[in-house]
Tab-separated table of C-alpha atoms in Angstrom:
chain	number	residue	atom	x	y	z
A	19	UNK	CA	-53.153	27.539	36.551
A	20	UNK	CA	-56.139	29.348	36.132
A	21	UNK	CA	-58.849	28.238	33.772
A	22	UNK	CA	-58.812	31.666	31.373
A	23	UNK	CA	-60.855	34.337	30.732
A	24	UNK	CA	-64.594	33.614	31.801
A	25	UNK	CA	-66.821	34.731	29.296
A	26	UNK	CA	-70.572	34.910	28.450
A	27	UNK	CA	-71.817	33.971	25.423
A	28	UNK	CA	-75.076	35.960	24.398
A	29	UNK	CA	-77.084	35.334	20.851
A	30	UNK	CA	-80.561	34.055	20.248
A	31	UNK	CA	-79.498	31.683	17.817
A	32	UNK	CA	-77.768	28.615	19.466
A	33	UNK	CA	-75.625	27.624	16.088
A	34	UNK	CA	-73.714	30.984	16.593
A	35	UNK	CA	-73.736	29.871	20.507
A	36	UNK	CA	-72.475	26.484	19.599
A	37	UNK	CA	-69.854	28.222	16.869
A	38	UNK	CA	-68.106	30.594	19.610
A	39	UNK	CA	-68.042	28.031	22.308
A	40	UNK	CA	-65.793	26.031	20.001
A	41	UNK	CA	-63.723	28.988	18.859
A	42	UNK	CA	-63.610	29.905	22.648
A	43	UNK	CA	-62.203	26.141	23.099
A	44	UNK	CA	-59.700	26.750	20.390
A	45	UNK	CA	-58.209	30.073	22.158
A	46	UNK	CA	-54.803	30.068	23.671
A	47	UNK	CA	-53.124	33.260	24.354
A	48	UNK	CA	-55.507	33.843	26.415
A	49	UNK	CA	-56.948	30.660	27.082
A	50	UNK	CA	-60.874	31.348	27.641
A	51	UNK	CA	-63.828	29.128	28.894
A	52	UNK	CA	-67.613	29.774	28.216
A	53	UNK	CA	-68.711	30.559	32.110
A	54	UNK	CA	-72.523	30.812	30.968
A	55	UNK	CA	-74.712	31.578	27.416
A	56	UNK	CA	-77.808	33.477	27.127
A	57	UNK	CA	-80.209	33.711	24.226
A	58	UNK	CA	-81.751	37.523	24.530
A	59	UNK	CA	-80.730	40.487	27.056
A	60	UNK	CA	-82.848	39.354	29.994
A	61	UNK	CA	-81.520	36.522	30.103
A	62	UNK	CA	-77.490	37.970	29.896
A	63	UNK	CA	-78.195	40.214	32.646
A	64	UNK	CA	-79.687	37.986	34.844
A	65	UNK	CA	-76.732	35.657	34.303
A	66	UNK	CA	-74.128	38.610	35.536
A	67	UNK	CA	-75.553	39.274	38.249
A	68	UNK	CA	-75.347	35.670	39.192
A	69	UNK	CA	-72.457	35.056	38.134
A	70	UNK	CA	-68.470	36.329	37.449
A	71	UNK	CA	-67.256	37.240	33.820
A	72	UNK	CA	-64.765	38.769	32.388
A	73	UNK	CA	-66.366	39.275	29.146
A	74	UNK	CA	-69.111	38.877	26.735
A	75	UNK	CA	-69.599	37.908	23.139
A	76	UNK	CA	-72.591	39.745	22.511
A	77	UNK	CA	-74.681	39.758	19.450
A	78	UNK	CA	-76.188	42.981	18.120
A	79	UNK	CA	-80.088	42.122	16.781
A	80	UNK	CA	-81.780	40.064	19.183
A	81	UNK	CA	-85.485	39.730	19.894
A	82	UNK	CA	-86.203	42.320	22.777
A	83	UNK	CA	-83.705	44.813	24.097
A	84	UNK	CA	-80.834	44.207	22.045
A	85	UNK	CA	-77.161	44.280	22.076
A	86	UNK	CA	-76.646	47.702	22.155
A	87	UNK	CA	-79.597	48.202	24.697
A	88	UNK	CA	-77.998	45.530	26.843
A	89	UNK	CA	-74.248	47.332	26.841
A	90	UNK	CA	-75.445	50.499	27.537
A	91	UNK	CA	-77.768	49.254	30.617
A	92	UNK	CA	-74.560	47.491	32.113
A	93	UNK	CA	-72.432	50.685	31.927
A	94	UNK	CA	-71.406	52.026	35.474
A	95	UNK	CA	-72.361	48.843	37.287
A	96	UNK	CA	-70.490	46.473	39.844
A	97	UNK	CA	-70.138	43.544	37.400
A	98	UNK	CA	-69.227	45.387	33.891
A	99	UNK	CA	-67.691	42.767	32.001
A	100	UNK	CA	-65.323	43.563	29.163
A	101	UNK	CA	-67.766	43.687	25.889
A	102	UNK	CA	-66.917	42.252	22.571
A	103	UNK	CA	-69.877	42.361	19.706
A	104	UNK	CA	-70.333	39.663	17.532
A	105	UNK	CA	-72.552	40.409	14.564
A	106	UNK	CA	-73.217	39.912	10.682
A	107	UNK	CA	-74.210	43.446	10.303
A	108	UNK	CA	-71.054	45.907	10.309
A	109	UNK	CA	-72.995	49.295	10.257
A	110	UNK	CA	-73.763	48.986	14.050
A	111	UNK	CA	-69.867	49.599	14.927
A	112	UNK	CA	-69.513	52.953	15.480
A	113	UNK	CA	-72.515	52.849	18.047
A	114	UNK	CA	-70.784	49.803	19.535
A	115	UNK	CA	-66.999	51.548	20.001
A	116	UNK	CA	-69.437	54.997	21.553
A	117	UNK	CA	-70.501	52.317	24.201
A	118	UNK	CA	-66.675	51.202	24.849
A	119	UNK	CA	-66.663	47.670	23.757
A	120	UNK	CA	-63.519	46.626	23.442
A	121	UNK	CA	-63.714	44.754	19.831
A	122	UNK	CA	-66.433	44.175	16.791
A	123	UNK	CA	-66.468	41.011	15.118
A	124	UNK	CA	-68.338	40.278	12.847
A	125	UNK	CA	-69.613	36.672	11.632
A	126	UNK	CA	-68.349	34.501	10.398
A	127	UNK	CA	-66.111	34.885	13.310
A	128	UNK	CA	-62.589	34.082	12.623
A	129	UNK	CA	-60.222	32.359	15.159
A	130	UNK	CA	-57.186	34.443	14.671
A	131	UNK	CA	-59.704	37.407	14.932
A	132	UNK	CA	-61.265	36.275	18.284
A	133	UNK	CA	-58.029	35.567	19.853
A	134	UNK	CA	-57.221	39.429	18.933
A	135	UNK	CA	-60.163	39.886	20.597
A	136	UNK	CA	-59.339	38.584	24.100
A	137	UNK	CA	-56.110	40.074	23.678
A	138	UNK	CA	-57.403	43.374	24.142
A	139	UNK	CA	-60.540	42.077	26.387
A	140	UNK	CA	-57.035	40.680	28.779
A	141	UNK	CA	-55.492	44.492	28.765
A	142	UNK	CA	-58.482	46.193	29.402
A	143	UNK	CA	-58.646	44.169	31.973
A	144	UNK	CA	-55.280	44.385	33.391
A	145	UNK	CA	-55.782	48.380	33.066
A	146	UNK	CA	-58.746	48.451	35.623
A	147	UNK	CA	-57.069	45.901	37.753
A	148	UNK	CA	-54.394	48.974	37.890
A	149	UNK	CA	-56.571	51.967	38.211
A	150	UNK	CA	-58.732	50.494	41.432
A	151	UNK	CA	-55.598	49.497	42.524
A	152	UNK	CA	-54.157	53.067	42.720
A	153	UNK	CA	-57.325	54.237	43.716
A	154	UNK	CA	-57.500	52.026	46.837
A	155	UNK	CA	-53.617	53.483	47.547
A	156	UNK	CA	-54.567	56.790	47.390
A	157	UNK	CA	-56.686	59.260	49.259
A	158	UNK	CA	-58.625	62.282	47.867
A	159	UNK	CA	-58.843	64.830	50.491
A	160	UNK	CA	-60.756	67.819	50.281
A	161	UNK	CA	-58.910	70.210	52.350
A	162	UNK	CA	-59.601	74.437	52.367
A	163	UNK	CA	-60.788	74.693	48.846
A	164	UNK	CA	-58.701	72.544	47.482
A	165	UNK	CA	-58.458	68.594	46.369
A	166	UNK	CA	-55.471	66.351	47.152
A	167	UNK	CA	-54.191	62.680	46.502
A	168	UNK	CA	-52.393	61.488	49.301
A	169	UNK	CA	-50.838	58.548	49.039
A	170	UNK	CA	-51.384	56.075	51.484
A	171	UNK	CA	-48.240	55.064	51.813
A	172	UNK	CA	-47.577	58.470	53.844
A	173	UNK	CA	-49.950	58.099	56.054
A	174	UNK	CA	-48.978	57.019	60.026
A	175	UNK	CA	-52.403	57.319	61.770
A	176	UNK	CA	-55.802	57.802	61.143
A	177	UNK	CA	-57.725	59.551	64.448
A	178	UNK	CA	-60.833	60.371	64.749
A	179	UNK	CA	-61.825	63.919	66.230
A	180	UNK	CA	-65.170	64.608	67.007
A	181	UNK	CA	-67.360	64.515	63.198
A	182	UNK	CA	-63.850	63.997	61.190
A	183	UNK	CA	-60.751	62.027	60.898
A	184	UNK	CA	-56.977	63.863	61.552
A	185	UNK	CA	-55.420	61.797	58.307
A	186	UNK	CA	-51.270	62.630	59.692
A	187	UNK	CA	-48.059	62.132	57.811
A	188	UNK	CA	-44.380	62.989	58.648
A	189	UNK	CA	-45.327	66.418	56.921
A	190	UNK	CA	-48.705	67.679	57.959
A	191	UNK	CA	-52.167	66.740	59.075
A	192	UNK	CA	-55.063	66.468	56.679
A	193	UNK	CA	-59.070	66.550	57.642
A	194	UNK	CA	-61.065	64.008	55.617
A	195	UNK	CA	-64.818	63.384	56.205
A	196	UNK	CA	-64.999	59.574	56.539
A	197	UNK	CA	-65.868	57.034	59.189
A	198	UNK	CA	-62.852	55.218	61.235
A	199	UNK	CA	-64.366	51.895	60.693
A	200	UNK	CA	-64.673	52.205	57.225
A	201	UNK	CA	-60.815	53.106	56.602
A	202	UNK	CA	-60.211	49.869	58.829
A	203	UNK	CA	-62.211	47.396	56.590
A	204	UNK	CA	-60.511	49.356	53.780
A	205	UNK	CA	-57.207	49.263	54.740
A	206	UNK	CA	-56.856	46.593	57.132
A	207	UNK	CA	-53.585	45.341	55.749
A	208	UNK	CA	-51.262	48.177	55.918
A	209	UNK	CA	-53.348	49.715	59.113
A	210	UNK	CA	-54.123	48.497	62.760
A	211	UNK	CA	-56.199	49.981	65.087
A	212	UNK	CA	-54.361	50.986	68.435
A	213	UNK	CA	-57.204	52.723	70.011
A	214	UNK	CA	-60.996	53.227	69.537
A	215	UNK	CA	-60.416	56.318	68.023
A	216	UNK	CA	-56.805	55.333	66.268
A	217	UNK	CA	-55.637	53.433	63.376
A	218	UNK	CA	-52.094	53.315	62.561
A	219	UNK	CA	-49.606	52.498	59.636
A	220	UNK	CA	-48.069	48.945	60.480
A	221	UNK	CA	-45.046	49.369	59.143
A	222	UNK	CA	-44.265	53.094	60.908
A	223	UNK	CA	-44.577	51.103	64.500
A	224	UNK	CA	-41.147	52.034	66.143
A	225	UNK	CA	-41.886	51.476	70.030
A	226	UNK	CA	-44.483	50.281	72.562
A	227	UNK	CA	-43.929	52.248	75.652
A	228	UNK	CA	-45.325	52.427	79.394
A	229	UNK	CA	-46.172	55.239	80.932
A	230	UNK	CA	-47.244	56.582	84.893
A	231	UNK	CA	-50.339	58.693	84.411
A	232	UNK	CA	-51.114	60.732	87.298
A	233	UNK	CA	-54.730	59.956	86.773
A	234	UNK	CA	-55.024	56.973	84.948
A	235	UNK	CA	-52.001	54.698	86.664
A	236	UNK	CA	-50.123	52.797	84.148
A	237	UNK	CA	-50.805	53.370	80.394
A	238	UNK	CA	-48.916	52.222	77.107
A	239	UNK	CA	-48.437	54.067	74.097
A	240	UNK	CA	-47.038	53.806	70.289
A	241	UNK	CA	-44.490	56.123	69.326
A	242	UNK	CA	-44.120	55.965	65.137
A	243	UNK	CA	-41.197	56.670	62.619
A	244	UNK	CA	-41.360	60.470	61.454
A	245	UNK	CA	-43.030	62.101	64.419
A	246	UNK	CA	-42.608	62.834	68.301
A	247	UNK	CA	-46.367	62.373	69.056
A	248	UNK	CA	-47.269	59.562	71.066
A	249	UNK	CA	-50.466	57.469	70.851
A	250	UNK	CA	-52.062	55.953	73.332
A	251	UNK	CA	-53.420	52.082	73.291
A	252	UNK	CA	-56.338	50.669	74.758
A	253	UNK	CA	-56.001	47.644	77.158
A	254	UNK	CA	-58.389	45.828	74.427
A	255	UNK	CA	-55.463	46.686	71.642
A	256	UNK	CA	-52.550	46.234	73.818
A	257	UNK	CA	-51.988	42.263	72.985
A	258	UNK	CA	-52.422	42.899	69.441
A	259	UNK	CA	-50.159	45.733	68.856
A	260	UNK	CA	-47.330	43.507	70.676
A	261	UNK	CA	-47.843	40.463	68.594
A	262	UNK	CA	-47.716	42.990	65.466
A	263	UNK	CA	-44.344	44.546	66.869
A	264	UNK	CA	-43.093	40.744	66.888
A	265	UNK	CA	-43.842	39.993	63.116
């Protein structure tokens, strides 16, 4: 069972932070936990750099940089959380939503209204995760003046060719400007290295075959589903490929 949404409470008034702590402790659908507190924008930014937060309950008017400035600074950062403004001043609502705030609560905050805001946060986070997953499962390839999205599930292998990568599907080949090492790191669950210049889709490997080469002697290669081409397996990777085939 998870502890719930991890929330950073940002308000320069300690009583206001205490009130939000109590309300968050009463939230059930979804549950939430106060994972940090800050009294100003500087403290909040430092907490966000150090910690992992799903959402920030953010006051607008604070000494120094206000909540709107903090929200602006967070846009596009790696640790950008969902923002819910909590303030006594409703006139800032338009500016808050221009900054893509998830919700805007006015003080005194009611439990039912806070619970609705957290439900919005949950939906936003789920949408972000889905978008990230989709991006990870799709290659964006610039090919002959056009941009094409190639599902990773269709890729049979990546092969380094001089300064570019050949991306092979059952239907065609593409050229990708990328690093084989980066592709291996990002897609290790789906692809395995068979040679210093090649990664193949684990699901596509049909057979490991031995051949006699006049120059190199005994060599090994993998045969993939969907294409006739054989891909060489280095001696260093041979054991790993054998093990993958038996899983």
